[in-house]
Amino acid sequence: MAERDPNVIIEHPNREKASSKATKAVVLLLLLGSAGLVAIVTVGGWSALEGAKALQIAYILLYLVMAYFVARWNRGVLPVAAALAIVLLIFAAVAGPEWFARDKAGFNEPTLNENVLGLVTFIIVPVQIFLIAFAMRGFQQAWNVVVERYPDGSSATVS
């Protein structure tokens, strides 16, 4: 393995663009917001949730881990975030109306009001739509492009 020339300056030109920085910030916000919304539904509806507890905890942890990697400019997690957002969007769209239909006998009372949980579940849907759009926008911005140059401005070639 060849040693790296200490005189070579490594730059990531696409990370310096304002649009890339804004996209990264929005994706971070959406990932953290999604994790927070899922945490609210998980904690607030813990007693009423049947089999989705492990899945919701997994989503919270995955979104937090992906937020960490996005904060470090890792572009590889963006398609994964978009794919998971599609699945969560479907789950939230299906589960949202069910929180409002809990006025029948035999349902457990969740910690939070069912209407609040239903509203939070419905809020997850547009947040996931935005996450899909911004994650794919970030992927298109090619955050991984590396330019190697010498201090005098000439290009460095890697052998």
JSON list of C-alpha atoms in Angstrom, two decimals:
[
{"chain": "A", "resi": 1, "resn": "MET", "atom": "CA", "xyz": [0.00, 0.00, 0.00]},
{"chain": "A", "resi": 2, "resn": "ALA", "atom": "CA", "xyz": [1.41, 3.36, -1.03]},
{"chain": "A", "resi": 3, "resn": "GLU", "atom": "CA", "xyz": [1.94, 5.97, 1.62]},
{"chain": "A", "resi": 4, "resn": "ARG", "atom": "CA", "xyz": [-0.01, 9.19, 1.39]},
{"chain": "A", "resi": 5, "resn": "ASP", "atom": "CA", "xyz": [2.00, 12.21, 0.33]},
{"chain": "A", "resi": 6, "resn": "PRO", "atom": "CA", "xyz": [1.92, 14.65, 3.28]},
{"chain": "A", "resi": 7, "resn": "ASN", "atom": "CA", "xyz": [1.99, 17.59, 0.87]},
{"chain": "A", "resi": 8, "resn": "VAL", "atom": "CA", "xyz": [-1.29, 16.62, -0.78]},
{"chain": "A", "resi": 9, "resn": "ILE", "atom": "CA", "xyz": [-4.33, 18.60, 0.34]},
{"chain": "A", "resi": 10, "resn": "ILE", "atom": "CA", "xyz": [-7.59, 16.68, 0.30]},
{"chain": "A", "resi": 11, "resn": "GLU", "atom": "CA", "xyz": [-10.73, 18.70, -0.38]},
{"chain": "A", "resi": 12, "resn": "HIS", "atom": "CA", "xyz": [-14.40, 17.83, -0.60]},
{"chain": "A", "resi": 13, "resn": "PRO", "atom": "CA", "xyz": [-15.72, 20.58, -2.88]},
{"chain": "A", "resi": 14, "resn": "ASN", "atom": "CA", "xyz": [-19.36, 19.48, -2.78]},
{"chain": "A", "resi": 15, "resn": "ARG", "atom": "CA", "xyz": [-19.43, 19.72, 1.01]},
{"chain": "A", "resi": 16, "resn": "GLU", "atom": "CA", "xyz": [-18.51, 23.40, 0.87]},
{"chain": "A", "resi": 17, "resn": "LYS", "atom": "CA", "xyz": [-21.58, 24.38, -1.14]},
{"chain": "A", "resi": 18, "resn": "ALA", "atom": "CA", "xyz": [-24.36, 26.17, 0.75]},
{"chain": "A", "resi": 19, "resn": "SER", "atom": "CA", "xyz": [-26.95, 23.82, -0.76]},
{"chain": "A", "resi": 20, "resn": "SER", "atom": "CA", "xyz": [-25.08, 20.78, 0.56]},
{"chain": "A", "resi": 21, "resn": "LYS", "atom": "CA", "xyz": [-24.78, 22.28, 4.03]},
{"chain": "A", "resi": 22, "resn": "ALA", "atom": "CA", "xyz": [-28.49, 23.18, 4.04]},
{"chain": "A", "resi": 23, "resn": "THR", "atom": "CA", "xyz": [-29.48, 19.71, 2.84]},
{"chain": "A", "resi": 24, "resn": "LYS", "atom": "CA", "xyz": [-27.33, 18.09, 5.50]},
{"chain": "A", "resi": 25, "resn": "ALA", "atom": "CA", "xyz": [-28.92, 20.27, 8.19]},
{"chain": "A", "resi": 26, "resn": "VAL", "atom": "CA", "xyz": [-32.45, 19.49, 7.00]},
{"chain": "A", "resi": 27, "resn": "VAL", "atom": "CA", "xyz": [-31.77, 15.74, 6.80]},
{"chain": "A", "resi": 28, "resn": "LEU", "atom": "CA", "xyz": [-30.32, 15.84, 10.33]},
{"chain": "A", "resi": 29, "resn": "LEU", "atom": "CA", "xyz": [-33.34, 17.75, 11.59]},
{"chain": "A", "resi": 30, "resn": "LEU", "atom": "CA", "xyz": [-35.76, 15.35, 9.89]},
{"chain": "A", "resi": 31, "resn": "LEU", "atom": "CA", "xyz": [-33.98, 12.25, 11.21]},
{"chain": "A", "resi": 32, "resn": "LEU", "atom": "CA", "xyz": [-33.89, 13.60, 14.77]},
{"chain": "A", "resi": 33, "resn": "GLY", "atom": "CA", "xyz": [-37.46, 14.85, 14.50]},
{"chain": "A", "resi": 34, "resn": "SER", "atom": "CA", "xyz": [-38.64, 11.48, 13.20]},
{"chain": "A", "resi": 35, "resn": "ALA", "atom": "CA", "xyz": [-36.89, 9.70, 16.05]},
{"chain": "A", "resi": 36, "resn": "GLY", "atom": "CA", "xyz": [-38.52, 12.10, 18.49]},
{"chain": "A", "resi": 37, "resn": "LEU", "atom": "CA", "xyz": [-42.00, 11.64, 17.03]},
{"chain": "A", "resi": 38, "resn": "VAL", "atom": "CA", "xyz": [-41.66, 7.86, 17.06]},
{"chain": "A", "resi": 39, "resn": "ALA", "atom": "CA", "xyz": [-40.41, 8.07, 20.66]},
{"chain": "A", "resi": 40, "resn": "ILE", "atom": "CA", "xyz": [-43.48, 10.10, 21.64]},
{"chain": "A", "resi": 41, "resn": "VAL", "atom": "CA", "xyz": [-45.80, 7.50, 20.11]},
{"chain": "A", "resi": 42, "resn": "THR", "atom": "CA", "xyz": [-43.79, 4.66, 21.66]},
{"chain": "A", "resi": 43, "resn": "VAL", "atom": "CA", "xyz": [-43.70, 6.08, 25.18]},
{"chain": "A", "resi": 44, "resn": "GLY", "atom": "CA", "xyz": [-47.16, 7.62, 25.08]},
{"chain": "A", "resi": 45, "resn": "GLY", "atom": "CA", "xyz": [-48.81, 4.52, 23.70]},
{"chain": "A", "resi": 46, "resn": "TRP", "atom": "CA", "xyz": [-46.66, 1.85, 25.35]},
{"chain": "A", "resi": 47, "resn": "SER", "atom": "CA", "xyz": [-49.55, 0.18, 27.18]},
{"chain": "A", "resi": 48, "resn": "ALA", "atom": "CA", "xyz": [-51.71, 0.13, 24.05]},
{"chain": "A", "resi": 49, "resn": "LEU", "atom": "CA", "xyz": [-49.10, -1.03, 21.57]},
{"chain": "A", "resi": 50, "resn": "GLU", "atom": "CA", "xyz": [-49.25, -4.68, 20.69]},
{"chain": "A", "resi": 51, "resn": "GLY", "atom": "CA", "xyz": [-46.39, -6.03, 18.60]},
{"chain": "A", "resi": 52, "resn": "ALA", "atom": "CA", "xyz": [-44.75, -2.87, 17.33]},
{"chain": "A", "resi": 53, "resn": "LYS", "atom": "CA", "xyz": [-42.68, -2.00, 20.39]},
{"chain": "A", "resi": 54, "resn": "ALA", "atom": "CA", "xyz": [-39.45, -3.60, 19.18]},
{"chain": "A", "resi": 55, "resn": "LEU", "atom": "CA", "xyz": [-39.89, -2.16, 15.68]},
{"chain": "A", "resi": 56, "resn": "GLN", "atom": "CA", "xyz": [-40.45, 1.35, 17.03]},
{"chain": "A", "resi": 57, "resn": "ILE", "atom": "CA", "xyz": [-37.41, 1.14, 19.31]},
{"chain": "A", "resi": 58, "resn": "ALA", "atom": "CA", "xyz": [-35.37, -0.13, 16.34]},
{"chain": "A", "resi": 59, "resn": "TYR", "atom": "CA", "xyz": [-36.54, 2.83, 14.23]},
{"chain": "A", "resi": 60, "resn": "ILE", "atom": "CA", "xyz": [-35.58, 5.30, 16.95]},
{"chain": "A", "resi": 61, "resn": "LEU", "atom": "CA", "xyz": [-32.10, 3.79, 17.27]},
{"chain": "A", "resi": 62, "resn": "LEU", "atom": "CA", "xyz": [-31.58, 3.48, 13.50]},
{"chain": "A", "resi": 63, "resn": "TYR", "atom": "CA", "xyz": [-32.61, 7.09, 12.89]},
{"chain": "A", "resi": 64, "resn": "LEU", "atom": "CA", "xyz": [-30.25, 8.30, 15.62]},
{"chain": "A", "resi": 65, "resn": "VAL", "atom": "CA", "xyz": [-27.36, 6.27, 14.20]},
{"chain": "A", "resi": 66, "resn": "MET", "atom": "CA", "xyz": [-28.09, 7.55, 10.70]},
{"chain": "A", "resi": 67, "resn": "ALA", "atom": "CA", "xyz": [-28.21, 11.13, 12.02]},
{"chain": "A", "resi": 68, "resn": "TYR", "atom": "CA", "xyz": [-24.73, 10.57, 13.46]},
{"chain": "A", "resi": 69, "resn": "PHE", "atom": "CA", "xyz": [-23.41, 9.40, 10.10]},
{"chain": "A", "resi": 70, "resn": "VAL", "atom": "CA", "xyz": [-25.10, 12.21, 8.18]},
{"chain": "A", "resi": 71, "resn": "ALA", "atom": "CA", "xyz": [-23.50, 14.68, 10.60]},
{"chain": "A", "resi": 72, "resn": "ARG", "atom": "CA", "xyz": [-20.14, 13.19, 9.53]},
{"chain": "A", "resi": 73, "resn": "TRP", "atom": "CA", "xyz": [-21.03, 13.73, 5.83]},
{"chain": "A", "resi": 74, "resn": "ASN", "atom": "CA", "xyz": [-21.59, 10.01, 5.17]},
{"chain": "A", "resi": 75, "resn": "ARG", "atom": "CA", "xyz": [-23.64, 9.91, 2.00]},
{"chain": "A", "resi": 76, "resn": "GLY", "atom": "CA", "xyz": [-24.11, 6.14, 2.04]},
{"chain": "A", "resi": 77, "resn": "VAL", "atom": "CA", "xyz": [-26.81, 6.17, 4.70]},
{"chain": "A", "resi": 78, "resn": "LEU", "atom": "CA", "xyz": [-29.06, 8.56, 2.76]},
{"chain": "A", "resi": 79, "resn": "PRO", "atom": "CA", "xyz": [-30.70, 5.91, 0.52]},
{"chain": "A", "resi": 80, "resn": "VAL", "atom": "CA", "xyz": [-31.16, 3.69, 3.58]},
{"chain": "A", "resi": 81, "resn": "ALA", "atom": "CA", "xyz": [-32.82, 6.58, 5.41]},
{"chain": "A", "resi": 82, "resn": "ALA", "atom": "CA", "xyz": [-35.13, 7.14, 2.44]},
{"chain": "A", "resi": 83, "resn": "ALA", "atom": "CA", "xyz": [-36.05, 3.44, 2.27]},
{"chain": "A", "resi": 84, "resn": "LEU", "atom": "CA", "xyz": [-36.78, 3.26, 5.99]},
{"chain": "A", "resi": 85, "resn": "ALA", "atom": "CA", "xyz": [-38.79, 6.46, 5.72]},
{"chain": "A", "resi": 86, "resn": "ILE", "atom": "CA", "xyz": [-41.00, 4.85, 3.07]},
{"chain": "A", "resi": 87, "resn": "VAL", "atom": "CA", "xyz": [-41.75, 1.93, 5.37]},
{"chain": "A", "resi": 88, "resn": "LEU", "atom": "CA", "xyz": [-42.39, 4.20, 8.38]},
{"chain": "A", "resi": 89, "resn": "LEU", "atom": "CA", "xyz": [-44.63, 6.41, 6.25]},
{"chain": "A", "resi": 90, "resn": "ILE", "atom": "CA", "xyz": [-46.77, 3.40, 5.36]},
{"chain": "A", "resi": 91, "resn": "PHE", "atom": "CA", "xyz": [-46.95, 2.23, 8.99]},
{"chain": "A", "resi": 92, "resn": "ALA", "atom": "CA", "xyz": [-47.89, 5.71, 10.21]},
{"chain": "A", "resi": 93, "resn": "ALA", "atom": "CA", "xyz": [-50.53, 6.20, 7.50]},
{"chain": "A", "resi": 94, "resn": "VAL", "atom": "CA", "xyz": [-52.14, 2.88, 8.43]},
{"chain": "A", "resi": 95, "resn": "ALA", "atom": "CA", "xyz": [-51.82, 3.30, 12.22]},
{"chain": "A", "resi": 96, "resn": "GLY", "atom": "CA", "xyz": [-52.94, 6.93, 12.43]},
{"chain": "A", "resi": 97, "resn": "PRO", "atom": "CA", "xyz": [-56.69, 6.37, 12.04]},
{"chain": "A", "resi": 98, "resn": "GLU", "atom": "CA", "xyz": [-56.59, 3.50, 14.52]},
{"chain": "A", "resi": 99, "resn": "TRP", "atom": "CA", "xyz": [-55.65, 5.85, 17.38]},
{"chain": "A", "resi": 100, "resn": "PHE", "atom": "CA", "xyz": [-58.87, 7.78, 16.74]},
{"chain": "A", "resi": 101, "resn": "ALA", "atom": "CA", "xyz": [-60.99, 4.60, 16.66]},
{"chain": "A", "resi": 102, "resn": "ARG", "atom": "CA", "xyz": [-60.28, 3.50, 20.24]},
{"chain": "A", "resi": 103, "resn": "ASP", "atom": "CA", "xyz": [-63.65, 4.54, 21.71]},
{"chain": "A", "resi": 104, "resn": "LYS", "atom": "CA", "xyz": [-64.94, 0.97, 21.84]},
{"chain": "A", "resi": 105, "resn": "ALA", "atom": "CA", "xyz": [-65.01, -1.29, 24.89]},
{"chain": "A", "resi": 106, "resn": "GLY", "atom": "CA", "xyz": [-61.93, -3.41, 25.63]},
{"chain": "A", "resi": 107, "resn": "PHE", "atom": "CA", "xyz": [-59.22, -0.98, 24.56]},
{"chain": "A", "resi": 108, "resn": "ASN", "atom": "CA", "xyz": [-56.45, -0.09, 27.02]},
{"chain": "A", "resi": 109, "resn": "GLU", "atom": "CA", "xyz": [-56.01, 3.57, 27.86]},
{"chain": "A", "resi": 110, "resn": "PRO", "atom": "CA", "xyz": [-52.58, 4.74, 26.66]},
{"chain": "A", "resi": 111, "resn": "THR", "atom": "CA", "xyz": [-50.47, 7.13, 28.73]},
{"chain": "A", "resi": 112, "resn": "LEU", "atom": "CA", "xyz": [-51.09, 9.97, 26.28]},
{"chain": "A", "resi": 113, "resn": "ASN", "atom": "CA", "xyz": [-54.54, 10.79, 24.95]},
{"chain": "A", "resi": 114, "resn": "GLU", "atom": "CA", "xyz": [-55.46, 8.74, 21.86]},
{"chain": "A", "resi": 115, "resn": "ASN", "atom": "CA", "xyz": [-56.17, 11.91, 19.88]},
{"chain": "A", "resi": 116, "resn": "VAL", "atom": "CA", "xyz": [-52.69, 13.27, 20.62]},
{"chain": "A", "resi": 117, "resn": "LEU", "atom": "CA", "xyz": [-51.11, 9.96, 19.62]},
{"chain": "A", "resi": 118, "resn": "GLY", "atom": "CA", "xyz": [-53.19, 9.92, 16.42]},
{"chain": "A", "resi": 119, "resn": "LEU", "atom": "CA", "xyz": [-52.11, 13.47, 15.58]},
{"chain": "A", "resi": 120, "resn": "VAL", "atom": "CA", "xyz": [-48.44, 12.70, 16.23]},
{"chain": "A", "resi": 121, "resn": "THR", "atom": "CA", "xyz": [-48.75, 9.56, 14.10]},
{"chain": "A", "resi": 122, "resn": "PHE", "atom": "CA", "xyz": [-50.25, 11.60, 11.27]},
{"chain": "A", "resi": 123, "resn": "ILE", "atom": "CA", "xyz": [-47.47, 14.20, 11.61]},
{"chain": "A", "resi": 124, "resn": "ILE", "atom": "CA", "xyz": [-44.95, 11.40, 11.01]},
{"chain": "A", "resi": 125, "resn": "VAL", "atom": "CA", "xyz": [-46.31, 10.97, 7.45]},
{"chain": "A", "resi": 126, "resn": "PRO", "atom": "CA", "xyz": [-45.31, 14.36, 5.98]},
{"chain": "A", "resi": 127, "resn": "VAL", "atom": "CA", "xyz": [-42.04, 14.32, 7.94]},
{"chain": "A", "resi": 128, "resn": "GLN", "atom": "CA", "xyz": [-41.16, 11.04, 6.21]},
{"chain": "A", "resi": 129, "resn": "ILE", "atom": "CA", "xyz": [-42.10, 12.48, 2.81]},
{"chain": "A", "resi": 130, "resn": "PHE", "atom": "CA", "xyz": [-39.70, 15.37, 3.42]},
{"chain": "A", "resi": 131, "resn": "LEU", "atom": "CA", "xyz": [-37.04, 12.96, 4.69]},
{"chain": "A", "resi": 132, "resn": "ILE", "atom": "CA", "xyz": [-37.28, 10.90, 1.51]},
{"chain": "A", "resi": 133, "resn": "ALA", "atom": "CA", "xyz": [-37.01, 14.01, -0.68]},
{"chain": "A", "resi": 134, "resn": "PHE", "atom": "CA", "xyz": [-34.11, 15.61, 1.18]},
{"chain": "A", "resi": 135, "resn": "ALA", "atom": "CA", "xyz": [-32.19, 12.36, 1.64]},
{"chain": "A", "resi": 136, "resn": "MET", "atom": "CA", "xyz": [-32.34, 11.74, -2.10]},
{"chain": "A", "resi": 137, "resn": "ARG", "atom": "CA", "xyz": [-31.35, 15.36, -2.76]},
{"chain": "A", "resi": 138, "resn": "GLY", "atom": "CA", "xyz": [-28.35, 14.90, -0.48]},
{"chain": "A", "resi": 139, "resn": "PHE", "atom": "CA", "xyz": [-27.40, 11.70, -2.27]},
{"chain": "A", "resi": 140, "resn": "GLN", "atom": "CA", "xyz": [-27.45, 13.55, -5.61]},
{"chain": "A", "resi": 141, "resn": "GLN", "atom": "CA", "xyz": [-25.10, 16.21, -4.26]},
{"chain": "A", "resi": 142, "resn": "ALA", "atom": "CA", "xyz": [-22.18, 13.74, -4.22]},
{"chain": "A", "resi": 143, "resn": "TRP", "atom": "CA", "xyz": [-20.78, 14.58, -0.79]},
{"chain": "A", "resi": 144, "resn": "ASN", "atom": "CA", "xyz": [-18.17, 11.84, -1.30]},
{"chain": "A", "resi": 145, "resn": "VAL", "atom": "CA", "xyz": [-16.24, 13.54, -4.13]},
{"chain": "A", "resi": 146, "resn": "VAL", "atom": "CA", "xyz": [-12.59, 14.05, -3.18]},
{"chain": "A", "resi": 147, "resn": "VAL", "atom": "CA", "xyz": [-10.15, 16.37, -4.91]},
{"chain": "A", "resi": 148, "resn": "GLU", "atom": "CA", "xyz": [-6.45, 15.98, -4.18]},
{"chain": "A", "resi": 149, "resn": "ARG", "atom": "CA", "xyz": [-4.15, 18.87, -4.93]},
{"chain": "A", "resi": 150, "resn": "TYR", "atom": "CA", "xyz": [-0.77, 20.26, -3.99]},
{"chain": "A", "resi": 151, "resn": "PRO", "atom": "CA", "xyz": [-0.46, 23.57, -2.14]},
{"chain": "A", "resi": 152, "resn": "ASP", "atom": "CA", "xyz": [0.56, 25.28, -5.41]},
{"chain": "A", "resi": 153, "resn": "GLY", "atom": "CA", "xyz": [-2.83, 24.36, -6.91]},
{"chain": "A", "resi": 154, "resn": "SER", "atom": "CA", "xyz": [-1.70, 21.59, -9.24]},
{"chain": "A", "resi": 155, "resn": "SER", "atom": "CA", "xyz": [-3.56, 18.28, -9.28]},
{"chain": "A", "resi": 156, "resn": "ALA", "atom": "CA", "xyz": [-2.22, 15.34, -7.35]},
{"chain": "A", "resi": 157, "resn": "THR", "atom": "CA", "xyz": [-2.44, 11.96, -9.00]},
{"chain": "A", "resi": 158, "resn": "VAL", "atom": "CA", "xyz": [-2.90, 8.80, -7.02]},
{"chain": "A", "resi": 159, "resn": "SER", "atom": "CA", "xyz": [-0.92, 5.83, -8.25]}
]
